[in-house]
Tab-separated table of C-alpha atoms and ligand atoms in Angstrom:
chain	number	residue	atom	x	y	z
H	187	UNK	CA	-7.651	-2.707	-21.268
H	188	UNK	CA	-10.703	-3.500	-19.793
H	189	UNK	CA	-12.539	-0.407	-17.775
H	190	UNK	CA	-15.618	-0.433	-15.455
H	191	UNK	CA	-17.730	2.884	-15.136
H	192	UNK	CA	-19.940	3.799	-12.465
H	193	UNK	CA	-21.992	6.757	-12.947
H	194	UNK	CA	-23.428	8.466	-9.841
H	195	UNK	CA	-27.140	10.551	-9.103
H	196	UNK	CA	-26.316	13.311	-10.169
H	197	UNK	CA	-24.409	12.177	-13.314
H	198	UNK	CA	-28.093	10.749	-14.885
H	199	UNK	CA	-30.369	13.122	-12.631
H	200	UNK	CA	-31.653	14.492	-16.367
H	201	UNK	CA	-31.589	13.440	-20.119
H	202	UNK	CA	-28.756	16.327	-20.575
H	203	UNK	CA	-26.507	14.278	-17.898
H	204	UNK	CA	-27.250	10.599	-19.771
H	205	UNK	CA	-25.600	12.641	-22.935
H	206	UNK	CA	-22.582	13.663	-20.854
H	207	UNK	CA	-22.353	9.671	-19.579
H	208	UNK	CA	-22.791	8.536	-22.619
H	209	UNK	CA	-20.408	10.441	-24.734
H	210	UNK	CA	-18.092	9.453	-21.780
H	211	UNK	CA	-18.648	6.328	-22.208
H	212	UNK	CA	-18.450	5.659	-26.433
H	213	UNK	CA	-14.962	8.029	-25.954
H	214	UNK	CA	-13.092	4.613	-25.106
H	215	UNK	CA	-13.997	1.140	-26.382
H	216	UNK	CA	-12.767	0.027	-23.040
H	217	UNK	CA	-15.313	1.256	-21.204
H	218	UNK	CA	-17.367	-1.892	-21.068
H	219	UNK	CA	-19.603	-2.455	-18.299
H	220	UNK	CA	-21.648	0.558	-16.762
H	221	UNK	CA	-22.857	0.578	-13.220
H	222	UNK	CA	-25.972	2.993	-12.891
H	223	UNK	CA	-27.131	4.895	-10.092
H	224	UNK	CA	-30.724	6.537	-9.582
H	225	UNK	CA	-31.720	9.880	-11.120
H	226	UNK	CA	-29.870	12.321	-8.166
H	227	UNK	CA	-31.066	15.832	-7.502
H	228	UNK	CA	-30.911	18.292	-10.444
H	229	UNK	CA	-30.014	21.211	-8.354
H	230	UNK	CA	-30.115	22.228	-4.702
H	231	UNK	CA	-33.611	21.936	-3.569
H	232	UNK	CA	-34.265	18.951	-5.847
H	233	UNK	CA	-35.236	15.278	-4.586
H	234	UNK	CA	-33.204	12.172	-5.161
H	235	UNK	CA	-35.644	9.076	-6.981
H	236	UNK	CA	-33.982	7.043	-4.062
H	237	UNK	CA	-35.979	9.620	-1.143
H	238	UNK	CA	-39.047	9.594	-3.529
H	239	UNK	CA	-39.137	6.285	-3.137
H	240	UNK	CA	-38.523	5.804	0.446
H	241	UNK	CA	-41.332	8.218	1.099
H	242	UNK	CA	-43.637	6.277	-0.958
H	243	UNK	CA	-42.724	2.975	0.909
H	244	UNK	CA	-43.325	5.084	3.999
H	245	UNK	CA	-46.801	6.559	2.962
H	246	UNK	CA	-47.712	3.053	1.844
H	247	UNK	CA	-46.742	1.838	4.760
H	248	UNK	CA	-49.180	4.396	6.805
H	249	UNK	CA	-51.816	3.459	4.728
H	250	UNK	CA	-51.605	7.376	3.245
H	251	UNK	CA	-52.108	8.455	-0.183
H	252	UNK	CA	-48.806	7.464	-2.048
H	253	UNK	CA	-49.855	8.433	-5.321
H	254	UNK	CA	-48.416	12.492	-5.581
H	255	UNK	CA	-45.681	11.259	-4.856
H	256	UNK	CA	-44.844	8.194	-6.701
H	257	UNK	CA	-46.000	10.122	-10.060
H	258	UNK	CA	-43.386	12.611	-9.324
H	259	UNK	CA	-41.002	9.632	-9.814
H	260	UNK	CA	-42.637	8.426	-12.949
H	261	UNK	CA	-42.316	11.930	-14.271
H	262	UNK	CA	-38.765	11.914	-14.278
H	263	UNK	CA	-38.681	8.580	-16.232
H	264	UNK	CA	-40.618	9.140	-18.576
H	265	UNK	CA	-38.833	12.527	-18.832
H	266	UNK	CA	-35.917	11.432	-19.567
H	267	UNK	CA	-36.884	8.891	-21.708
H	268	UNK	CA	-39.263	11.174	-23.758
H	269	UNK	CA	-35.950	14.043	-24.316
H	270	UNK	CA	-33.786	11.287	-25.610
H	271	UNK	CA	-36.376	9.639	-27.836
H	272	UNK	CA	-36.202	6.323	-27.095
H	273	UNK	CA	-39.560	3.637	-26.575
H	274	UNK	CA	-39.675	1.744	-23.737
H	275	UNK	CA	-42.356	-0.244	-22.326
H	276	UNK	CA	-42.247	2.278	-19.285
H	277	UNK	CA	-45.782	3.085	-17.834
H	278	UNK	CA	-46.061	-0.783	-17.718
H	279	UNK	CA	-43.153	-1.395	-15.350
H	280	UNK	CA	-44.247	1.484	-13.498
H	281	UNK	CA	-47.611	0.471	-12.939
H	282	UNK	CA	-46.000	-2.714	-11.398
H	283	UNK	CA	-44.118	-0.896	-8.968
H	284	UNK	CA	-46.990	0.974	-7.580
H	285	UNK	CA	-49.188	-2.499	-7.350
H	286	UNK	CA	-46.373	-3.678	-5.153
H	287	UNK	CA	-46.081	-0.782	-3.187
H	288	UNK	CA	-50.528	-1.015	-2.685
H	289	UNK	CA	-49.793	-5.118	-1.701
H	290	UNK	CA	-46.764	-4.456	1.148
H	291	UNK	CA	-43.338	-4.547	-1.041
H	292	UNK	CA	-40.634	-4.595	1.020
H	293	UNK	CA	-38.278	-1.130	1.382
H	294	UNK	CA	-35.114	-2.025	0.024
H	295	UNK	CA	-37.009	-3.455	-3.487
H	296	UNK	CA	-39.088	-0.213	-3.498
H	297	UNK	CA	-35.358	1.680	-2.888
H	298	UNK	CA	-33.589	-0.133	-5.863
H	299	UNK	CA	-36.085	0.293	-8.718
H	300	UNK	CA	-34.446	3.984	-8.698
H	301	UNK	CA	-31.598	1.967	-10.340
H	302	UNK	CA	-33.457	-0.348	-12.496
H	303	UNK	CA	-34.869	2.407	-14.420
H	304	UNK	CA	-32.144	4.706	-14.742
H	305	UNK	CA	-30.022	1.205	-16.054
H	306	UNK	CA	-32.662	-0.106	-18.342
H	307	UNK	CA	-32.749	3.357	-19.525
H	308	UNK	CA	-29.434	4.400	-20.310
H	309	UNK	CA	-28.866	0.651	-21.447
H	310	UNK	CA	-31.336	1.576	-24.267
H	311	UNK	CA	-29.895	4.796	-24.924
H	312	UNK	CA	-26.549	3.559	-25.543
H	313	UNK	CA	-27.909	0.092	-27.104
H	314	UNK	CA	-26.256	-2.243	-25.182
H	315	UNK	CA	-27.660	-4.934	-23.350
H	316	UNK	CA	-29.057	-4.444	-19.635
H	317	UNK	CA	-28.151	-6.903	-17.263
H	318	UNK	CA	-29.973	-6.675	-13.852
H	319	UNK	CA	-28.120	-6.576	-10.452
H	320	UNK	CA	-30.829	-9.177	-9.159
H	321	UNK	CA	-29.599	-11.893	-11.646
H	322	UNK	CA	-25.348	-11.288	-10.887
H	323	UNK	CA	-25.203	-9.655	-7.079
H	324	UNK	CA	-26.060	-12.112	-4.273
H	325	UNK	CA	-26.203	-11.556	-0.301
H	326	UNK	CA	-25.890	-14.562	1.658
H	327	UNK	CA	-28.679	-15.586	4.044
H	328	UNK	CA	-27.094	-13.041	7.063
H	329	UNK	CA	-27.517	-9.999	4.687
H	330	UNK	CA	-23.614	-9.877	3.550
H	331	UNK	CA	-22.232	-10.111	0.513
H	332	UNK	CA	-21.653	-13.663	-0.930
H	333	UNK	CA	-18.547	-12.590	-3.080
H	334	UNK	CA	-18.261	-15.962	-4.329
H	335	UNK	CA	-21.324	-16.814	-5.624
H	336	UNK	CA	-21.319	-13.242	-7.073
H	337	UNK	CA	-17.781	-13.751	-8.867
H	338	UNK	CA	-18.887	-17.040	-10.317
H	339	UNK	CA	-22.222	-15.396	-11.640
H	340	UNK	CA	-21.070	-12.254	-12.783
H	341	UNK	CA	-17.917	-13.808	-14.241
H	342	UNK	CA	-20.061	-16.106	-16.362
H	343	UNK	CA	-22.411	-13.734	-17.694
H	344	UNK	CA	-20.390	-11.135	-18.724
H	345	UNK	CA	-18.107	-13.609	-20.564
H	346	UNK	CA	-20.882	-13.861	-23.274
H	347	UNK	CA	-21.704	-10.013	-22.721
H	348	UNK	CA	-19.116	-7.832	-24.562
H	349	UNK	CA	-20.791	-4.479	-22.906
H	350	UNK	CA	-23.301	-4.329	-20.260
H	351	UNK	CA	-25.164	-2.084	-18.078
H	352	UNK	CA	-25.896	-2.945	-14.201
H	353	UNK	CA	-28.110	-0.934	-12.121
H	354	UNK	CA	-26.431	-0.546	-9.141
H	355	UNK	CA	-26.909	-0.509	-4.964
H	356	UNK	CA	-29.011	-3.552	-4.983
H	357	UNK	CA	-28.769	-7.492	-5.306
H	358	UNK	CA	-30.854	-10.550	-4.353
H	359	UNK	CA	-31.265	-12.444	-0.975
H	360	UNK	CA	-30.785	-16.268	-1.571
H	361	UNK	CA	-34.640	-16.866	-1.964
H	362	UNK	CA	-34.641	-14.055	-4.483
H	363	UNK	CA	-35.878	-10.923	-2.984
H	364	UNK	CA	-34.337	-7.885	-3.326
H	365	UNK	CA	-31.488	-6.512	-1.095
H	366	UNK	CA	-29.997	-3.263	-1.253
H	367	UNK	CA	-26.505	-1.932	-0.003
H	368	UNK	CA	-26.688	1.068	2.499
H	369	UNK	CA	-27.024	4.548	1.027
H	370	UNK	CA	-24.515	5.396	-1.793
H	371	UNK	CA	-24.087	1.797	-2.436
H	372	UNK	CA	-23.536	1.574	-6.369
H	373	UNK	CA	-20.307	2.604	-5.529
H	374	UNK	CA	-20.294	-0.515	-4.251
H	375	UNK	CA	-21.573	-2.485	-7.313
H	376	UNK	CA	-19.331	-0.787	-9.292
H	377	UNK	CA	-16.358	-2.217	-7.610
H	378	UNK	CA	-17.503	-5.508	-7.011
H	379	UNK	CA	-18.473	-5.620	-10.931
H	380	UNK	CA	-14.697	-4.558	-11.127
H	381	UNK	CA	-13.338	-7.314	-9.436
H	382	UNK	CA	-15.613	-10.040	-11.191
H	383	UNK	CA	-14.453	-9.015	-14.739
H	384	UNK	CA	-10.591	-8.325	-13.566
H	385	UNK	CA	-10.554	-4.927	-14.746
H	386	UNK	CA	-7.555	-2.713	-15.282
H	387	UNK	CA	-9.379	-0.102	-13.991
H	388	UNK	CA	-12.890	1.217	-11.793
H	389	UNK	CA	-13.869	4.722	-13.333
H	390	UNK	CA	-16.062	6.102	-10.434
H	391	UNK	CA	-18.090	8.922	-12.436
H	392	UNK	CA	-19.683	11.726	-9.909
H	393	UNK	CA	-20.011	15.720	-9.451
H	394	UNK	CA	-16.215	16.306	-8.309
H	395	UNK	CA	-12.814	16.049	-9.978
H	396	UNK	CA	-11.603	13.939	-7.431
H	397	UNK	CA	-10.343	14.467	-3.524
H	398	UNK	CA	-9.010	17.553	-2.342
H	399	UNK	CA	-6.141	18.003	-0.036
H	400	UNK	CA	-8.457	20.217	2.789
H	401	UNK	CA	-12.122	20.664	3.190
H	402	UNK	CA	-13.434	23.087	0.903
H	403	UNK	CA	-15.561	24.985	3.193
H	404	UNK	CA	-12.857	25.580	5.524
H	405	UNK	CA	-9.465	25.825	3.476
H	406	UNK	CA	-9.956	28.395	0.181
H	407	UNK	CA	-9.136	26.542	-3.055
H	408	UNK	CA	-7.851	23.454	-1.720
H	409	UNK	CA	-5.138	21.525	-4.247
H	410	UNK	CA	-6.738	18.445	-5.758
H	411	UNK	CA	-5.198	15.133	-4.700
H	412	UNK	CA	-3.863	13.305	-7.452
H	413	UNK	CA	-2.222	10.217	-6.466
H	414	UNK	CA	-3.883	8.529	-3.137
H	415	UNK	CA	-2.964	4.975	-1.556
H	416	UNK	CA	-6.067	2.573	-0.797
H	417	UNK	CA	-4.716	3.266	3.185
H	418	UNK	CA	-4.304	6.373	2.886
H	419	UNK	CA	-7.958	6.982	1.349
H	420	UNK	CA	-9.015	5.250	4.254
H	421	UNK	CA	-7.685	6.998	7.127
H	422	UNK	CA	-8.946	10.482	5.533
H	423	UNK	CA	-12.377	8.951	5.193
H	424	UNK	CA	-12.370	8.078	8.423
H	425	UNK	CA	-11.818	11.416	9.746
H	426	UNK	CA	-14.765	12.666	7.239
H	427	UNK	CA	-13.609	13.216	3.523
H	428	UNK	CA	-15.917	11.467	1.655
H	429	UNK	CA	-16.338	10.782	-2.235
H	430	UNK	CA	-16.995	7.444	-2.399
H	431	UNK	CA	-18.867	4.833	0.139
H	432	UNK	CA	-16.276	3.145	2.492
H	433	UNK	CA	-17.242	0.032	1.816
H	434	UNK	CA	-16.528	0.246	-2.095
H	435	UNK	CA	-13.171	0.032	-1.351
H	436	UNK	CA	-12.647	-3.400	-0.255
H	437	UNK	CA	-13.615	-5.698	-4.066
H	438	UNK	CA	-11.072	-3.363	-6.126
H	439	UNK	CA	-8.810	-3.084	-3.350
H	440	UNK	CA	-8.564	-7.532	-2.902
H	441	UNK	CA	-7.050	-7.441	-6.427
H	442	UNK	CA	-5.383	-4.568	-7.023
H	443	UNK	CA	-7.480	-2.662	-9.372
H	444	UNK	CA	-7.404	1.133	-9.498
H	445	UNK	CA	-10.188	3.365	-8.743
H	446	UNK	CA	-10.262	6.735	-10.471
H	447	UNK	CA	-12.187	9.455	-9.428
H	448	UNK	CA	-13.678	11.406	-12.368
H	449	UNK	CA	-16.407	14.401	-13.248
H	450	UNK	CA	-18.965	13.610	-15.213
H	451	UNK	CA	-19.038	17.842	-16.181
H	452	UNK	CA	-15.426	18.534	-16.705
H	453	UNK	CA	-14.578	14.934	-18.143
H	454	UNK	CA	-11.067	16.961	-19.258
H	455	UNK	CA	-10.176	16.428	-15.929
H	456	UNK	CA	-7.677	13.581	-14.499
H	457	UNK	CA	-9.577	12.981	-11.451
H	458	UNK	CA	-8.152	11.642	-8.360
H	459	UNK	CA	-6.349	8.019	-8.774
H	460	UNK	CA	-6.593	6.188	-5.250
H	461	UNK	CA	-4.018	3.027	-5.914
H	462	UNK	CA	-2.734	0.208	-3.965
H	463	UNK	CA	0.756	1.672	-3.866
H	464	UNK	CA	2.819	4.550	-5.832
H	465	UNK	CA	5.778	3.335	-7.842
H	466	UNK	CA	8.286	6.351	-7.619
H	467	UNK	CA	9.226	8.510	-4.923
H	468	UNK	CA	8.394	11.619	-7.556
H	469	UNK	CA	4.425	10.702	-6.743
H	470	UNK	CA	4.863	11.438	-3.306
H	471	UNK	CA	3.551	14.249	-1.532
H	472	UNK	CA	5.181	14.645	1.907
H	473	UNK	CA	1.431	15.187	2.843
H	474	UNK	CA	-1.516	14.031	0.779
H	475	UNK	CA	-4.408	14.708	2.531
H	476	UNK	CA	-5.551	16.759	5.766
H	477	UNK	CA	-8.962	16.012	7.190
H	478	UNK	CA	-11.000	16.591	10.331
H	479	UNK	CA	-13.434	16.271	12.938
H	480	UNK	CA	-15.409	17.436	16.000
H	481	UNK	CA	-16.952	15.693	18.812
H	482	UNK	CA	-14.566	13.783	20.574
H	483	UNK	CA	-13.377	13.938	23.987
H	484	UNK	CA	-10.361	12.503	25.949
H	485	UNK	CA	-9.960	10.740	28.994
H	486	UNK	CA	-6.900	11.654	29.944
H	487	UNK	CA	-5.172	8.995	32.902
H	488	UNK	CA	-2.134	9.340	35.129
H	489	UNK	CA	-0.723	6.917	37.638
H	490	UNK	CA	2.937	6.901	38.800
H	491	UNK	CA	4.476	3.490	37.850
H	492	UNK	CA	1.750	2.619	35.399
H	493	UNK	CA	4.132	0.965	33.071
H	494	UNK	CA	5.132	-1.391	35.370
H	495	UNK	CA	1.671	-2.192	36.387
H	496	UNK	CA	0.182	-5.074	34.766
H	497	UNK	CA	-3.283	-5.187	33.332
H	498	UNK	CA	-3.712	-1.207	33.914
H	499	UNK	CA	-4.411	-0.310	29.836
H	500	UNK	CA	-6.510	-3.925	30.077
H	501	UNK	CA	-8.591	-2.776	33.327
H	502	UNK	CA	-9.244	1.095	31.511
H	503	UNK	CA	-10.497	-0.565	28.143
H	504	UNK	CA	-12.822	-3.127	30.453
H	505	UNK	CA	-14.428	-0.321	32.146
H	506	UNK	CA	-15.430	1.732	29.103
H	507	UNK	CA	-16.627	-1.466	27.362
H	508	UNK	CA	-18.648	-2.260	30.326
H	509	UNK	CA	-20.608	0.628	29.490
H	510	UNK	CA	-20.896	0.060	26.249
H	511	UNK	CA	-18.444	3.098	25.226
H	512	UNK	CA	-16.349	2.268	21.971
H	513	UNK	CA	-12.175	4.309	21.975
H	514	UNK	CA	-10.993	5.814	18.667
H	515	UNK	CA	-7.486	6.524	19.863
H	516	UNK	CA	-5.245	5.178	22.430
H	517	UNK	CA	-2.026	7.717	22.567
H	518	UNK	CA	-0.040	6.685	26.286
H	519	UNK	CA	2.657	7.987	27.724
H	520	UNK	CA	5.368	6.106	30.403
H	521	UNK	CA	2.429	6.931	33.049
H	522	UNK	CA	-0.341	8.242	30.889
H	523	UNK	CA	-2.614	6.998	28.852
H	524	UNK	CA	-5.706	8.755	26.902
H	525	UNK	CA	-8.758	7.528	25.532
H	526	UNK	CA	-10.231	9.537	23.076
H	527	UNK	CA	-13.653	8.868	22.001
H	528	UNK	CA	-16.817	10.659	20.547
H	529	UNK	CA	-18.494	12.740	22.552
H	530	UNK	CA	-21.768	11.202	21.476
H	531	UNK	CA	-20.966	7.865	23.562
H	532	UNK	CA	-19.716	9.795	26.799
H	533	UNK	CA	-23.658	11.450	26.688
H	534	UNK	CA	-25.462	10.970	29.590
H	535	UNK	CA	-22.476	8.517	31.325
H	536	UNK	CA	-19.756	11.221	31.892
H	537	UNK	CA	-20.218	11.017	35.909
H	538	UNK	CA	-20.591	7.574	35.786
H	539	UNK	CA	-17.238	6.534	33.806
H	540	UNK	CA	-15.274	8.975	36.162
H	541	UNK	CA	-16.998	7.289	38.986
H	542	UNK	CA	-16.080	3.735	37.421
H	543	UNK	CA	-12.428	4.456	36.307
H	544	UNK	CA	-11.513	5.779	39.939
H	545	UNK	CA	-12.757	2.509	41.056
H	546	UNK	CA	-10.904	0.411	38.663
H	547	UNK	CA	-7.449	2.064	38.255
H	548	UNK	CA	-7.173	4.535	41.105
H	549	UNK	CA	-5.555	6.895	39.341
H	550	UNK	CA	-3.247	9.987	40.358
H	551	UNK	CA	-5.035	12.284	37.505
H	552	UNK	CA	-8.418	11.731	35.876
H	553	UNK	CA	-9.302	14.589	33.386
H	554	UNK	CA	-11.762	15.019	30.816
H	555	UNK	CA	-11.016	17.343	27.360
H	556	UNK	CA	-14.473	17.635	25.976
H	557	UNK	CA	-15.148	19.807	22.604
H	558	UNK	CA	-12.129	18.500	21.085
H	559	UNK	CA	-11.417	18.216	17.151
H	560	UNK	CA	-8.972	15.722	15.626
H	561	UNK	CA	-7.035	16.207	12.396
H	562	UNK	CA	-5.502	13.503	10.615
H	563	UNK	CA	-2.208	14.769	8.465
H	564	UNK	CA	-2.333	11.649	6.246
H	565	UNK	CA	1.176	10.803	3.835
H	566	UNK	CA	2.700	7.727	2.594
H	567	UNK	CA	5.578	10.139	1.908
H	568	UNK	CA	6.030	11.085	5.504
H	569	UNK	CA	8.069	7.981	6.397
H	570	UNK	CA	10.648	8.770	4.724
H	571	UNK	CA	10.938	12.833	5.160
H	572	UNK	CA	12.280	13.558	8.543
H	573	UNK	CA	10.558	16.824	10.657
H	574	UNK	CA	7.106	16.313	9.449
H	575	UNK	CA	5.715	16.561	12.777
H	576	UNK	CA	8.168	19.745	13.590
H	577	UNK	CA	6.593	21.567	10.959
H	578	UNK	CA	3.105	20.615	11.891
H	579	UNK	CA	3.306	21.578	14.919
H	580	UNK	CA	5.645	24.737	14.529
H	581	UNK	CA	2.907	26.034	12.118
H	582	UNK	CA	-0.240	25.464	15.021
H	583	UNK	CA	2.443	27.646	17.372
H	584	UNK	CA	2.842	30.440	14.937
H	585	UNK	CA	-1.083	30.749	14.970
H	586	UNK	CA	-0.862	30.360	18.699
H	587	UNK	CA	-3.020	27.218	18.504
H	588	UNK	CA	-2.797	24.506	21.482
H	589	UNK	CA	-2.360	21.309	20.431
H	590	UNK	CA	-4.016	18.848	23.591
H	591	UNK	CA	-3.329	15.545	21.919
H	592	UNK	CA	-1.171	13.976	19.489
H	593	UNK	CA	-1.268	10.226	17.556
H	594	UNK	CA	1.593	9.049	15.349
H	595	UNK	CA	0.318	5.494	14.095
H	596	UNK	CA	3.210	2.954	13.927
H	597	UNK	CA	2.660	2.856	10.058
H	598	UNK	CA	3.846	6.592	10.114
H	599	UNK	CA	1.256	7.034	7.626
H	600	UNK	CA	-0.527	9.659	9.224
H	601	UNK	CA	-0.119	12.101	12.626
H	602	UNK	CA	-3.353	12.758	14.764
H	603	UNK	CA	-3.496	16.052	16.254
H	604	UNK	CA	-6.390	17.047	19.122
H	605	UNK	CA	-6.986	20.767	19.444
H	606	UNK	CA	-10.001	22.804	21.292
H	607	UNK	CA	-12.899	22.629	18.255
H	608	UNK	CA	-12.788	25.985	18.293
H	609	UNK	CA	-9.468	25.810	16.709
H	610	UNK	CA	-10.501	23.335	14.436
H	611	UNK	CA	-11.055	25.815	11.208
H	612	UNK	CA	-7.386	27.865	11.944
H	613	UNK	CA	-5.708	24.605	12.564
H	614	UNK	CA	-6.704	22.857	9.428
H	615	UNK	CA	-5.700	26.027	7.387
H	616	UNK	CA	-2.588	26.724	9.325
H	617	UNK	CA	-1.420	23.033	8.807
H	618	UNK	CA	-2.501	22.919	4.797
H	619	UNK	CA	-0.614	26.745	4.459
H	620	UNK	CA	2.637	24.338	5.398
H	621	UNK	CA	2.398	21.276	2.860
H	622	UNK	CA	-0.005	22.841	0.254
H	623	UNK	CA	1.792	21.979	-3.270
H	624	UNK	CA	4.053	24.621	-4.850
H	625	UNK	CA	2.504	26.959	-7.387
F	1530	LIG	N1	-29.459	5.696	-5.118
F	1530	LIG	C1	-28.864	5.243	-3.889
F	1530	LIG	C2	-28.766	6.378	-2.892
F	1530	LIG	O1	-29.258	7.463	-3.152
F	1530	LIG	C3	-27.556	4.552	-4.104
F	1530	LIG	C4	-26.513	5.363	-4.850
F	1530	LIG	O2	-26.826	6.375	-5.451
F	1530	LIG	O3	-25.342	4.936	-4.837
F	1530	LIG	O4	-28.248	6.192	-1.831
């Protein structure tokens, strides 16, 4: 068994969280290679190193007194270090960082030393060698990721490197300077590490113990999610659940590897498991997941005969792309057809797409649902269990809630629902009351 670990902000934010990690990590000799993330806040009100850092940039930038700031950062360091007694040649490397932030560094190297420090320290602390993300994680010359150079590299190296650490969310440009991965990216490296070394499995180490079936702020106690499919993850992160970037997906994902979810403060628990498929039928929920969001609107269409006109769906499509507006969801009818989009593209152009479409498609009905929230009832298992949708939508009738749009995907994986926002809170408890896991 071969294991890769990433270990998010707040899972090294102090030297009490590099214990937790690092008892983690010497519980199972498979735990070999160690992603690291920067020092994340300690509690609510606290800074990331990552925004530290950004500010400095910024301040340096502006030609304003970065110092304050930047020894904040330092402090942490050398905190850390200091509480878990270990000598490194810290103030040196430091000092380096603020000469290149006096002589114009660029932002993204300024952004990653969060995760150079944190890895070179918690590679000393658990005495195993530190390999940096600049030497193994390459970006080709358009600023994506050059998986094959990468692969090759990282393959290589940690073939004569038993254990490692990596600092994570950065790698290099092909004329060496430093690129980093959008915010939350060592999720990223952590995955890509992953698929380099052909690992049986990615431990993703944050704050939570795993997804939950609702959002907690709206549903009471929501049931963790166990068992989750790749797609499924990613049609409930695309309505808004998120606990890992969206991106980290696709390296562990291209070969099959398993990602689990884990928390680095109740390491007892099992975490969520997102997988490429389930094996039995016993895994499956009839509904895994249930997540939401507000700010869309619909554009909803009407023309007798449309199915027999040619080019209509074509000639609707052209006219919001002509104005630059991008659909989420399609659902159409015999001689309907909505577009549902995000509110934030119809700003501003409302009068001007109504204008447009009655030009373009002369239709019989034009109307506009604005405020409207979507929920996405996401379940491999609902394939094969008739009535889903009844009981979806016989539990939104019992609260008297209207349901304006629905969505069933061909893949059956998942139904989308549109109901008034206001209804958005009661309709995501009324439909997780329904498939919520026996007691
Ligand atoms: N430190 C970076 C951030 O705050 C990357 C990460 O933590 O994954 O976004």
């Amino acid at each position: 068994m071969l294991k890769v670990l990433k270990f998010g902000g707040s899972s090294l934010a102090d030297a009490d969280q590099f214990r937790k990690a690092a008892a983690i990590i010497k519980a199972d000799p498979d735990r070999r290679y160690v992603v690291a993330s920067a020092p994340g806040k300690r509690f609510y009100e606290d800074e990331k190193i990552t925004d530290l850092l950004l500010r400095c940039y910024q301040l340096a930038c502006d030609r304003n007194p970065f110092e304050e700031t930047f020894q904040r950062i330092c402090d942490r360091f050398k905190a850390i270090a200091a509480a878990l007694q270990l000598s490194l040649p810290l103030d040196e490397e430091l000092e380096r960082v603020k000469n290149a932030l006096q002589n114009g560094a660029s932002a993204d190297y300024v952004a990653s030393r969060g995760e150079y420090f944190n890895a070179l320290i918690l590679a000393s602390y658990l005495e195993v060698p530190f390999l940096d993300a600049a030497e193994c994680i390459f970006f080709n010359s358009s600023g994506r990721p050059d998986t094959l150079r990468t692969n090759t590299v990282l393959e290589n190296r940690l073939a004569m490197m038993p254990r490692a650490v990596i600092p994570g969310f950065y790698g290099a440009m092909p004329d060496g300077s430093i690129k980093t991965f959008s915010r939350g990216g060592s999720d990223i490296t952590g995955s890509i590490v992953a698929e380099a070394v052909d690992a049986d499995l990615y431990e993703n180490w944050t704050d939570v113990s795993g997804l939950l079936m609702a959002d907690p702020r709206i549903v009471e106690n929501p049931a963790p999610i166990d068992v989750i499919t790749y797609r499924e993850l990613r049609e409930l992160s695309y309505m808004g659940a998120t606990v890992l970037h969206e991106e980290a997906v696709f390296p562990v994902r291209r070969s099959g590897i398993p990602i689990n979810i884990r928390n680095t403060n109740q390491p007892e628990d099992p975490g969520t498991m997102i997988v490429p498929h389930t094996e039995t039928e016993q895994q499956e929920r009839v509904v895994t997941g249930i997540a939401g969001k507000t700010g869309f609107a619909a554009l909803y269409i009407e023309k007798d005969m449309m199915n027999s006109e040619l080019g209509y769906g074509r000639r609707v499509l052209e006219t919001l792309e002509r104005r630059g507006i991008n659909f989420e969801h399609l659902p159409s009818g015999i001689d309907t057809i909505t577009v549902v989009v995000s509110s934030a593209e119809l700003e501003g152009k409302m009068d001007a797409v109504v204008a447009d479409l009655k030009r373009a498609v002369r239709p019989d009905a034009l109307q506009i649902y604005d405020n409207l929230a979507l929920l996405a009832v996401v379940g491999r298992g609902m394939i094969r269990t008739p009535g889903v949708a009844a009981r979806v939508f016989s539990a939104l009738a019992e609260k008297g809630i209207n349901v304006r749009m629905i969505d069933q995907g061909s893949s059956e994986l998942n139904i989308i629902i549109g109901v008034a926002a206001e209804d958005y809170p009661a309709a995501l408890n009324a439909i997780y009351q329904e498939f919520k896991p026996e007691e």
